[in-house]
Amino acid sequence: MSQTDLQAGDGADLRFSFDGRTYEGRKGETLAAALLRAGVVTLGAAPGGDTKRGAFCWMGWCQECRVWHDGQMVEACRLIVSEGLEAQSRGNGDA
Amino acid sequence: MRSSWDIAVLGAGPAGGAAARIAADDGADVLLLDEQRRPGGQVWRVKSAARHFASDSPETRAGDAHRAALEQSKVTFRGETRLWHIERKKDIWVLHVLTLSGTAIYNARAVILAPGAREFVQPFPGWTVPGVFGLAGVTALIKSQQIPPGRRCVVAGSGPLAIYAAAEILRLGGEIAAIVTPNSRADWLWCLPALLANPFLAKRGAEWIAQLKRAGMPIFWRHLVTRTKGNEVLSALHVSRCTSEWAPTGAATEIPADTLCIGNGLLPNSEIAALAGLELHYDADCGGWIAPVGPHGQTVIPGLYLCGDGAGIRGATVASEQGERAGMAAARWLKGAPASSGSQRRSHRAEWLGLAMTGLSRPRRGLDSLTTPETIVCRCENLTRATLEAEIDAGAASVEALKSATRCGMGPCGGRYCLTSAARLIEMRQGAAPGTVSPPTTRPPLFPLPVAAIGTEFDYDDLPIPAPAPL
Ligand SMILES: Cc1cc2nc3c(=O)[nH]c(=O)nc-3n(C[C@H](O)[C@H](O)[C@H](O)COP(=O)(O)OP(=O)(O)OC[C@H]3O[C@@H](n4cnc5c(N)ncnc54)[C@H](O)[C@@H]3O)c2cc1C
Ligand code: FES
């Protein structure tokens, strides 16, 4: 079987930032999981409202965990953290 | 990269993995696609590379065997590949996918769909607060990341997933403040014969319950979570008793918690089947709207097969057996041979249990009253029940009409997390039976396409837009 697999991680720590704050991540884990371990569950603003949203389905479908990364909105529950990764929460006007 | 195959299989869970392997063993050239990184599906989701040292559960071990069998086969697996459209051009199926690096197109003579299920959560006040998670979703988090979903957790919902998730959270060092389930002990007793016919699963269930009992977990039978508290993050929730139809009743008890895992059963993922041209019908016992299939997973369209939970929620054992039959049937169809062959596995006991568990999880009508007028139903567009009902009262009699009137279900989730509730609202408002208001026409793309992916290879104007269903 041929496959597109990521490098197996070794559990080594790395650093990434979310909304300007630095967090520690483990190689191979998702951004949403790394933030959850750090106690961060609020990932963005509700559309058009003044309330907040965070991960909900944990499988890439509900889109509630989307954050800005590299100029695009991506699912934090599927984005694998990497050394130096920067991400920002979405505002209430972001589609 | 190679783009043409005898058979393309969508979904590498128990059903799709088995289908791909059996078809490849029979000599077919098989491509297996999944948006997950590795095969395993929902039940056998692989551990993240960050957590490979974490101890194994029976699910991890079954998944490892599934992955090893696929690795030894001639199947070509492409992970992190998400199907966003499928169409048939003459006799060739065209699969449009999103990969990490952009879009791609694969062609195949036959297609086996094994897209599994997703979760239903009845909207209730405060279900959008960060820290409230889907119950099945939390099992996905637990399996892949091997971490508890929070510090002090309440696990709520119907069927076996609530018990399983609570036991796993304890194993991973999380604290369980309470388990809240609308099922009664008597509901479970009804399932006892089906459980006893499947001793392995019954034993595993008994172990979870023993583990929860040893840890002194309070289990609230015939109870519901009725609302949450907290604005930016969850701080507490209210729990009330419920009737046998699952309508909340009586005074509420407040439970402090930072995490709530809540779910109300599974829905077959039928969108891809609908996009491929199959008509859906409502089958409450199988979890909702499904495309009808024959005993070998064959559909009314030659060369198109459907198996696993995507054809009705029956659980992992049945999914892999259905996959085997569909894989064999597709491989034989390519050779012009009939599908039947005598010695195929089919466990009626497993099917009995799977459907019993689906019955246990299935939302009962009283649950709808959790959704108060101010409750957000469509999370993406922030639409409340009152807003939707105003449009229903003004004449929106179909999900399609409600969508165009309010934008319900037109946000980035594609309606996966609200349109089932929207259809139920219309049915209730019209006093119609469950399953009378059908899902809207499925249109591509099934997932939001990133701008970068659209760039070069692809033109929105080329998208074949199916005729909309009548309003
Ligand atoms: C979140 C979740 C957790 C569950 N956990 C358990 C559990 O712990 N124990 C249990 O007995 N049952 C569990 N179930 C029930 C489960 O559905 C079945 O037992 C079993 O996994 C069904 O097998 P399957 O092969 O039919 O589907 P699945 O295992 O769901 O496999 C379907 C596969 O298709 C892929 N897929 C779907 N759509 C696309 C697309 N558009 N593009 C690319 N890939 C796609 C998915 O990534 C998935 O890997 C869970 C269900 C859900 C939704
Ligand atoms: S949590 Fe639903 S898409 Fe990430």
XYZ file of C-alpha atoms and ligand atoms in Angstrom:
623
model
C 0.000 0.000 0.000
C 1.319 3.416 -0.837
C 0.247 6.262 1.390
C 0.623 9.920 2.083
C 1.567 9.767 5.721
C 3.130 12.460 7.825
C 6.459 11.822 9.490
C 5.889 9.872 12.667
C 6.382 12.338 15.510
C 8.639 11.668 18.456
C 6.585 13.543 21.058
C 9.146 16.372 21.021
C 7.935 19.790 22.099
C 7.655 22.774 19.812
C 6.380 26.313 20.122
C 3.590 28.024 18.232
C 1.514 31.143 18.778
C -2.193 31.847 18.855
C -3.395 35.472 18.972
C 0.151 36.523 19.812
C 0.600 34.248 22.823
C 3.117 31.426 22.766
C 2.128 27.824 23.557
C 3.888 24.479 23.584
C 2.812 21.792 21.207
C 3.745 18.225 20.495
C 4.843 17.147 17.073
C 1.905 15.512 15.293
C -0.918 16.961 17.381
C -3.560 19.299 16.035
C -3.728 23.002 16.840
C -7.119 22.616 18.533
C -5.817 19.762 20.715
C -2.656 21.673 21.681
C -4.750 24.709 22.674
C -7.201 22.480 24.555
C -4.315 21.065 26.604
C -3.348 24.650 27.440
C -6.935 25.319 28.549
C -7.867 27.426 25.498
C -11.272 26.476 24.082
C -12.400 29.829 22.673
C -11.188 29.968 19.086
C -13.203 32.761 17.532
C -16.243 35.008 17.508
C -19.733 33.882 16.568
C -20.821 35.186 13.148
C -22.258 38.655 13.499
C -22.683 38.243 17.240
C -20.852 39.154 20.386
C -20.586 35.583 21.687
C -17.727 33.138 21.213
C -17.210 29.808 19.523
C -14.760 26.921 19.783
C -14.219 23.420 18.435
C -17.409 21.370 18.364
C -17.298 18.278 16.110
C -13.536 17.541 16.374
C -13.555 15.968 12.924
C -13.306 18.769 10.414
C -16.981 19.140 9.578
C -18.704 21.839 11.664
C -16.163 24.581 10.778
C -16.557 26.170 14.227
C -12.844 25.787 14.977
C -11.627 27.725 11.939
C -8.744 30.105 12.586
C -6.611 32.316 10.358
C -3.334 30.724 9.318
C -1.152 31.796 6.390
C -3.844 34.124 5.067
C -6.479 31.384 4.979
C -9.159 30.113 7.312
C -8.347 26.552 8.289
C -9.837 23.985 10.656
C -7.809 24.028 13.872
C -8.988 20.477 14.604
C -7.167 19.242 11.468
C -4.181 21.596 11.283
C -1.046 19.897 12.628
C 1.081 22.260 14.759
C 4.635 22.982 13.690
C 7.536 24.934 15.110
C 6.857 28.668 14.792
C 3.291 28.267 13.506
C 1.206 31.416 13.914
C -2.582 31.485 14.000
C -5.227 34.058 14.856
C -8.818 33.755 15.987
C -11.530 34.822 13.550
C -13.628 37.920 14.079
C -17.410 38.099 13.995
C -17.421 39.368 10.418
C -15.188 36.642 8.970
C -17.124 34.267 6.737
C 0.209 11.315 -10.500
C -1.906 8.398 -11.651
C -5.594 9.271 -12.001
C -7.540 6.303 -13.461
C -8.636 3.233 -11.532
C -10.950 0.244 -11.825
C -12.585 1.029 -8.486
C -12.489 4.089 -6.255
C -13.556 3.549 -2.639
C -14.562 6.585 -0.582
C -13.996 6.181 3.155
C -11.376 3.962 4.801
C -13.338 2.883 7.877
C -14.393 -0.716 8.564
C -16.686 -0.716 5.491
C -14.520 1.019 2.884
C -11.298 -0.634 4.070
C -12.813 -4.114 3.758
C -14.360 -3.292 0.376
C -11.056 -2.018 -1.018
C -9.065 -5.002 0.252
C -11.492 -7.647 -1.047
C -11.780 -5.977 -4.462
C -7.987 -5.686 -4.760
C -7.555 -9.336 -3.723
C -9.904 -10.205 -6.577
C -7.578 -8.466 -9.026
C -9.146 -5.008 -9.312
C -7.008 -1.905 -9.339
C -8.302 -0.042 -6.291
C -7.911 3.520 -5.014
C -9.002 4.141 -1.412
C -9.623 7.756 -0.345
C -10.132 9.275 3.084
C -9.876 12.735 4.556
C -8.201 11.227 7.600
C -4.448 10.757 7.549
C -4.617 6.988 7.986
C -7.286 4.313 7.468
C -9.549 3.428 10.420
C -12.705 5.489 10.054
C -14.533 6.713 13.122
C -14.401 3.616 15.263
C -10.744 2.753 14.550
C -9.345 6.273 14.153
C -5.541 6.210 14.389
C -3.614 7.781 17.264
C -1.782 10.997 16.465
C 1.955 10.613 15.981
C 2.354 12.786 19.076
C 0.706 10.095 21.181
C 2.075 6.835 19.739
C 3.376 5.826 23.175
C -0.093 5.994 24.787
C -1.518 2.631 25.865
C -3.704 0.719 23.418
C -7.447 0.191 23.678
C -9.240 -2.679 21.855
C -10.304 -0.062 19.271
C -6.687 0.907 18.601
C -5.704 -2.733 18.225
C -8.578 -3.512 15.838
C -7.591 -0.417 13.863
C -3.952 -1.517 13.720
C -5.040 -4.881 12.287
C -7.228 -3.061 9.715
C -4.305 -0.828 8.685
C -1.857 -3.751 8.529
C -4.207 -5.755 6.294
C -4.536 -2.779 3.935
C -0.784 -2.248 3.868
C -0.266 -5.859 2.834
C -2.852 -5.546 0.076
C -2.450 -3.996 -3.362
C -4.812 -1.152 -2.476
C -3.495 2.380 -3.100
C -4.456 4.586 -0.166
C -4.560 8.373 -0.394
C -5.106 10.033 2.985
C -5.893 13.673 3.730
C -7.943 13.583 0.559
C -11.415 15.002 0.868
C -14.109 14.370 -1.722
C -16.027 17.544 -2.537
C -17.862 16.454 -5.673
C -18.691 13.303 -7.626
C -20.245 13.028 -11.082
C -20.594 10.488 -13.863
C -19.424 11.300 -17.373
C -20.576 8.600 -19.792
C -19.505 5.368 -18.053
C -16.729 6.876 -15.969
C -17.042 8.242 -12.461
C -15.203 11.485 -11.812
C -14.184 12.204 -8.231
C -13.151 15.742 -7.344
C -10.979 15.927 -4.253
C -9.158 18.418 -2.098
C -5.682 17.475 -0.918
C -3.166 19.272 1.277
C -1.627 20.792 -1.830
C -4.744 21.674 -3.839
C -7.371 19.912 -5.895
C -7.189 16.697 -7.893
C -9.468 14.572 -10.062
C -9.645 10.776 -10.107
C -11.534 8.596 -12.563
C -12.918 5.148 -11.877
C -15.148 2.596 -13.613
C -16.895 1.662 -10.381
C -17.310 3.507 -7.083
C -17.924 2.156 -3.600
C -19.174 4.757 -1.132
C -18.470 4.075 2.561
C -18.731 7.552 4.096
C -19.944 6.497 7.554
C -22.030 8.634 9.859
C -22.029 11.933 11.662
C -23.541 13.070 14.897
C -26.881 14.668 15.651
C -27.074 17.156 18.513
C -30.442 18.631 19.434
C -29.987 22.417 19.750
C -30.535 23.675 23.312
C -29.841 26.999 25.040
C -26.099 27.584 25.238
C -24.948 24.693 23.062
C -22.697 27.069 21.103
C -20.590 28.088 24.126
C -16.918 27.032 23.849
C -16.396 23.898 25.945
C -19.577 22.238 24.666
C -18.510 19.445 22.317
C -20.253 16.798 20.253
C -20.135 13.454 22.051
C -19.024 11.356 19.075
C -16.608 14.151 18.218
C -15.024 13.806 21.636
C -14.491 10.101 21.000
C -12.620 11.160 17.844
C -10.488 13.557 19.912
C -9.848 10.874 22.521
C -8.821 8.285 19.939
C -6.515 10.511 17.936
C -5.033 12.763 20.621
C -5.421 10.526 23.691
C -6.305 13.452 25.937
C -9.435 14.091 27.987
C -11.614 16.885 26.541
C -11.384 19.039 29.671
C -10.835 19.028 33.399
C -14.299 18.605 34.855
C -16.564 16.989 32.279
C -20.232 16.140 32.006
C -21.009 13.443 29.449
C -24.561 13.553 28.145
C -26.494 11.732 25.477
C -28.307 8.644 24.371
C -27.042 5.179 23.517
C -23.707 3.495 24.132
C -21.408 6.363 23.111
C -22.109 8.272 26.362
C -21.008 5.310 28.477
C -17.983 4.647 26.267
C -16.851 8.292 26.230
C -17.191 8.623 30.010
C -15.119 5.477 30.606
C -12.425 6.701 28.210
C -12.279 10.162 29.798
C -11.696 8.513 33.182
C -8.990 6.271 31.719
C -7.192 9.343 30.351
C -7.251 11.092 33.714
C -10.211 13.451 33.223
C -12.770 14.069 35.930
C -16.412 13.162 35.268
C -18.861 15.360 37.151
C -21.891 13.423 35.895
C -23.231 11.170 33.162
C -26.629 12.325 31.944
C -28.690 10.124 29.643
C -32.323 10.271 28.503
C -32.297 6.465 28.343
C -33.657 4.592 31.346
C -32.255 1.383 32.763
C -35.358 -0.286 31.273
C -34.390 0.970 27.773
C -31.121 -0.894 28.186
C -32.858 -4.022 29.487
C -34.806 -4.139 26.213
C -31.454 -4.455 24.458
C -30.204 -7.222 26.741
C -31.081 -10.119 24.390
C -29.245 -8.406 21.509
C -26.295 -7.687 23.807
C -26.145 -11.260 25.078
C -26.053 -12.499 21.485
C -22.822 -10.486 21.062
C -20.786 -11.475 24.131
C -17.612 -9.549 23.224
C -19.374 -6.204 22.925
C -21.586 -6.955 25.936
C -18.462 -7.655 28.000
C -16.800 -4.454 26.866
C -19.952 -2.483 27.799
C -20.128 -4.185 31.204
C -16.459 -3.252 31.799
C -17.167 0.418 31.097
C -20.107 0.451 33.477
C -18.097 -1.362 36.189
C -15.276 1.159 35.741
C -17.720 4.056 36.127
C -19.329 2.463 39.173
C -15.947 1.828 40.842
C -15.089 5.477 40.347
C -18.412 6.414 41.985
C -19.738 8.241 38.931
C -23.263 9.609 39.291
C -25.387 8.423 36.370
C -28.554 10.466 35.817
C -30.897 8.067 33.960
C -33.902 9.646 32.168
C -32.343 13.097 32.462
C -31.347 15.792 29.995
C -28.997 18.745 29.964
C -31.392 21.639 29.401
C -29.074 24.673 29.241
C -25.520 25.799 29.828
C -24.087 28.772 31.702
C -21.043 30.788 30.770
C -20.424 33.265 27.996
C -16.872 32.985 26.706
C -16.418 29.494 28.203
C -18.660 26.932 29.843
C -18.990 27.260 33.629
C -22.022 25.135 34.558
C -25.081 23.401 33.169
C -28.609 22.528 34.159
C -29.892 18.962 34.338
C -33.588 18.000 34.504
C -35.541 14.784 34.601
C -37.338 13.886 31.346
C -40.421 11.941 30.294
C -40.305 8.645 28.404
C -40.631 10.756 25.234
C -37.600 12.760 26.421
C -39.361 16.058 27.119
C -37.694 17.861 30.046
C -39.848 18.096 33.147
C -39.481 19.354 36.715
C -36.885 21.500 38.437
C -33.297 21.701 37.242
C -30.126 20.869 39.157
C -27.057 22.992 38.430
C -23.756 21.179 37.907
C -20.479 23.127 37.623
C -18.333 21.904 34.712
C -15.840 23.262 32.174
C -16.682 20.677 29.522
C -19.883 19.147 28.203
C -19.833 16.284 25.693
C -23.317 15.857 24.256
C -24.892 13.884 21.407
C -28.177 12.376 20.323
C -27.267 9.541 18.025
C -25.801 9.237 14.543
C -27.048 10.180 11.081
C -25.940 8.347 7.922
C -23.787 10.566 5.680
C -26.021 10.475 2.625
C -24.880 13.626 0.803
C -22.336 11.890 -1.439
C -24.861 9.223 -2.445
C -27.362 11.970 -3.274
C -24.757 13.875 -5.291
C -23.951 10.672 -7.192
C -27.584 10.538 -8.272
C -29.262 8.225 -5.744
C -32.645 9.023 -4.298
C -32.932 9.023 -0.510
C -35.730 7.607 1.576
C -36.421 7.865 5.295
C -35.743 4.838 7.474
C -36.015 5.697 11.172
C -34.631 2.315 12.278
C -31.453 2.908 10.277
C -30.910 6.438 11.584
C -32.618 8.621 8.983
C -32.300 9.403 5.259
C -30.490 6.729 3.271
C -30.174 5.485 -0.285
C -31.605 1.971 -0.676
C -29.087 -0.812 -1.382
C -29.270 -4.530 -2.191
C -27.597 -7.294 -0.164
C -24.275 -6.673 -1.958
C -24.376 -2.934 -1.515
C -25.525 -2.489 -5.121
C -27.583 0.622 -5.876
C -29.977 1.426 -8.713
C -27.034 2.925 -10.643
C -24.815 0.225 -12.218
C -21.246 0.394 -10.890
C -22.197 2.391 -7.795
C -22.113 0.641 -4.417
C -22.840 1.832 -0.886
C -21.921 0.135 2.393
C -21.378 0.670 6.114
C -23.017 3.228 8.362
C -23.596 5.461 5.318
C -26.216 2.889 4.254
C -27.843 2.788 7.727
C -26.330 2.826 11.223
C -25.569 -0.782 12.154
C -22.104 -0.517 13.745
C -18.580 -1.539 12.854
C -18.961 -5.336 12.592
C -21.795 -5.088 10.100
C -19.993 -2.269 8.268
C -16.965 -4.415 7.546
C -19.102 -7.379 6.443
C -21.107 -5.128 4.129
C -17.818 -3.751 2.821
C -16.556 -7.230 1.994
C -19.730 -8.000 0.045
C -19.696 -4.687 -1.815
C -15.991 -5.050 -2.675
C -16.560 -8.522 -4.087
C -19.684 -7.447 -5.986
C -17.943 -4.442 -7.569
C -14.925 -6.508 -8.620
C -17.198 -9.136 -10.174
C -19.357 -6.512 -11.896
C -16.249 -5.177 -13.653
C -15.669 -8.667 -15.042
C -19.300 -8.986 -16.084
C -19.947 -11.648 -13.407
C -23.013 -11.751 -11.130
C -22.588 -10.463 -7.559
C -23.610 -13.578 -5.707
C -21.122 -15.990 -4.196
C -22.199 -18.342 -1.436
C -19.661 -18.137 1.368
C -19.821 -14.526 2.511
C -19.869 -13.451 6.138
C -23.125 -12.025 7.387
C -23.734 -11.754 11.096
C -27.405 -11.325 11.872
C -26.542 -11.084 15.559
C -24.281 -8.093 14.999
C -26.932 -6.486 12.836
C -29.513 -7.036 15.581
C -27.267 -5.349 18.148
C -26.309 -2.497 15.797
C -29.937 -1.647 15.127
C -30.791 -2.022 18.837
C -28.093 0.529 19.685
C -29.367 2.856 16.942
C -32.847 2.539 18.455
C -31.497 3.355 21.905
C -29.773 6.491 20.596
C -32.529 7.739 18.295
C -33.970 11.096 19.416
C -37.537 10.887 20.672
C -40.024 13.633 19.952
C -39.896 15.338 23.373
C -36.271 16.262 22.757
C -37.419 18.964 20.331
C -38.769 21.013 23.241
C -35.178 21.568 24.438
C -34.882 24.009 21.550
C -36.444 27.177 22.985
C -37.416 30.089 20.685
C -34.143 31.924 21.505
C -31.945 28.863 20.913
C -29.542 29.087 17.980
C -30.355 26.296 15.524
C -28.041 27.226 12.621
C -24.648 27.855 14.210
C -22.974 29.206 11.070
C -25.572 31.919 10.453
C -26.555 32.431 14.111
C -30.253 31.757 13.419
C -32.687 31.018 16.221
C -35.675 28.718 16.329
C -37.988 31.764 16.472
C -36.493 33.161 13.236
C -36.910 29.846 11.448
C -40.434 29.316 12.739
C -41.507 32.769 11.596
C -40.521 31.766 8.042
C -42.193 28.371 8.366
C -45.393 30.104 9.487
C -45.032 32.492 6.554
C -45.093 29.513 4.189
C -41.626 27.943 4.014
C -42.818 24.325 3.828
C -39.555 22.677 2.734
C -35.948 22.806 3.892
C -35.098 24.280 0.492
C -37.547 27.144 1.020
C -36.319 27.747 4.567
C -32.740 27.922 3.273
C -33.495 30.549 0.682
C -35.629 32.573 3.104
C -33.146 32.624 5.997
C -29.751 31.297 4.805
C -30.169 28.440 7.307
C -27.679 25.730 6.347
C -25.859 27.904 3.816
C -22.843 28.613 6.001
C -19.486 26.837 5.948
C -20.696 23.578 7.574
C -22.958 23.051 4.577
C -25.983 22.472 6.792
C -24.591 19.280 8.357
C -25.303 20.534 11.867
C -28.650 22.289 11.426
C -30.697 21.001 8.520
C -31.849 17.873 10.352
C -33.195 20.104 13.134
C -34.681 22.478 10.549
C -36.565 19.609 8.891
C -37.838 18.476 12.298
C -39.029 22.019 13.039
C -41.033 22.106 9.808
C -42.536 18.679 10.539
C -43.557 19.752 14.032
C -44.989 23.043 12.905
C -47.045 21.241 10.269
C -48.006 18.413 12.607
C -46.435 16.032 10.075
C -44.811 12.659 10.814
C -41.000 12.336 11.163
C -39.335 11.773 7.819
C -41.940 13.613 5.744
C -39.793 16.718 5.144
C -36.880 15.651 2.966
C -33.323 16.997 3.005
C -32.492 19.712 0.457
C -30.858 19.011 -2.898
C -27.144 18.335 -2.337
C -24.899 20.663 -4.289
C -21.135 20.779 -4.696
C -18.827 21.679 -3.097
C -19.481 19.401 -0.112
C -16.859 21.326 1.847
C -15.678 24.943 1.617
C -12.951 25.188 -1.002
C -9.932 27.252 0.032
C -9.131 30.101 -2.345
C -5.712 28.605 -3.052
C -7.305 25.349 -4.190
C -9.601 27.113 -6.596
C -6.712 29.054 -8.167
C -5.505 27.421 -11.319
C -7.103 24.083 -11.968
C -10.647 24.942 -11.412
C -13.360 27.257 -12.562
C -16.533 27.753 -10.529
C -18.459 28.235 -13.777
C -17.627 24.667 -14.773
C -19.488 23.333 -11.769
C -22.475 21.283 -12.824
C -25.295 22.663 -10.705
C -28.161 20.211 -10.364
C -31.673 21.541 -10.818
C -32.968 22.722 -7.462
C -35.716 20.778 -5.745
C -39.119 22.474 -5.938
C -39.659 24.951 -3.109
C -17.401 10.676 15.516
C -17.861 9.242 15.589
C -17.292 8.379 16.532
C -17.689 7.054 16.612
N -17.090 6.231 17.534
C -17.478 4.929 17.619
C -16.894 4.034 18.574
O -16.030 4.442 19.344
N -17.307 2.751 18.622
C -18.257 2.279 17.759
O -18.601 1.093 17.825
N -18.819 3.083 16.844
C -18.460 4.384 16.760
N -19.045 5.210 15.836
C -20.029 4.611 14.935
C -19.349 4.317 13.601
O -20.066 5.057 12.641
C -19.333 2.848 13.185
O -19.244 1.921 14.184
C -18.212 2.522 12.172
O -17.108 3.362 12.295
C -18.824 2.578 10.810
O -17.903 2.209 9.853
P -17.968 2.786 8.381
O -16.808 2.202 7.663
O -19.317 2.592 7.826
O -17.803 4.362 8.549
P -16.651 5.243 9.223
O -15.860 4.461 10.175
O -17.327 6.462 9.694
O -15.716 5.606 7.990
C -16.077 6.551 7.012
C -14.842 7.246 6.528
O -15.182 8.083 5.443
C -14.438 9.253 5.510
N -15.159 10.294 4.775
C -16.458 10.660 4.899
N -16.765 11.648 4.038
C -15.633 11.902 3.350
C -15.315 12.803 2.287
N -16.222 13.649 1.771
N -14.044 12.801 1.804
C -13.115 11.946 2.304
N -13.370 11.070 3.298
C -14.611 11.047 3.805
C -14.290 9.540 6.983
O -13.126 10.292 7.257
C -14.205 8.140 7.574
O -12.878 7.742 7.789
C -18.680 6.553 15.740
C -19.263 7.424 14.810
C -18.878 8.754 14.728
C -19.529 9.658 13.733
S -14.244 21.209 15.429
Fe -15.655 20.981 13.810
S -14.446 21.489 12.102
Fe -13.022 21.522 13.715
